[in-house]
């Protein structure tokens, strides 16, 4: 049995409205016999499962067979840049104090944010504690693609990313594109593992009780986007899709935009100003509620801003939820996601709102094809993206890092 400190600032159980990858992986490590402690902050939409007051800025408890330490450090995509950076640095400081305590056999540092690598590197250099570095988003590549132009900050992030990739006992990347960034920074091939996003097959699927919002007409085909409403998501493109459908007199299709983010108020205002009666905005919802919504809907929407770097450097959680729910996916994201949808016969990728609007109308016209694509999506989820199988691969990577 190894004592493992798992650093993930954005940790959530499935009761939350955000990603649950670290929950599944920590639970798998605990089931394999390891003593795991997750240390996290308070991410917008996350639910850690801990209750009661914070004492000295922290609270503790046991969830799903592992320990959780939650620090009172709020953070979310709707915060401004300065506030987010402050939250990242405060978390890194508290995590460093915890990582430097004696007794840890391994530290897992799950990025983003990239600052989570600081405690792992310091523990390695001060105590010789090995660490595993998990790349969930490649930094600084994505900030640069989004237009960040701060040379000193970017140089600092590059040095930190290079040190993490070079010194880690193992590196886990979510896509081949992310793995390429790790290799470029010195990760030896033998230490590199590509373990993609997983599907929660117990939560999403045909067993979920269908639910439709009041705004949805009984005969409408519901197309759901469930995720962050930030600049990187490019959701103004979905408003344009809705406008094209409305202008064509299409009344069979409703777009549901579920989630939170800094761009949401502007998106809602734009939809109202344009009189888009076929768009409904919903608050972010816990995963069990989202599973019911997907069971009552017909299509999943995957949308990102048209930035070429996103093609191979992103691994959207929402795509896995759609597949697990057995829903066909319409996407504007090229690269790895497009190849997955094409190979699985469960979705289509189209560049531009006009093509997406046409594809939605075609699916509304062809319920048999829609059903077949949905069944293919569920089969793909079961065959290749079962979160339990991927978590087992993560356990193997962790135990390899311990052995190294």
PDB file of C-alpha atoms in Angstrom, residues 1 26 45 51 97 221 355 359 362 379:
ATOM      1  CA  UNK A   1       0.000   0.000   0.000  1.00  0.00           C
ATOM      2  CA  UNK A  26      -8.915   8.330  -6.738  1.00  0.00           C
ATOM      3  CA  UNK A  45     -20.075  23.882  -9.816  1.00  0.00           C
ATOM      4  CA  UNK A  51     -20.106  19.347   4.895  1.00  0.00           C
ATOM      5  CA  UNK A  97       2.890  22.785   2.751  1.00  0.00           C
ATOM      6  CA  UNK A 221     -36.144  17.940 -30.969  1.00  0.00           C
ATOM      7  CA  UNK A 355     -23.710  23.606 -41.895  1.00  0.00           C
ATOM      8  CA  UNK A 359     -27.393  18.990 -40.024  1.00  0.00           C
ATOM      9  CA  UNK A 362     -31.667  16.659 -41.323  1.00  0.00           C
ATOM     10  CA  UNK A 379     -21.745   1.193 -28.072  1.00  0.00           C
TER      11      UNK A 379
END
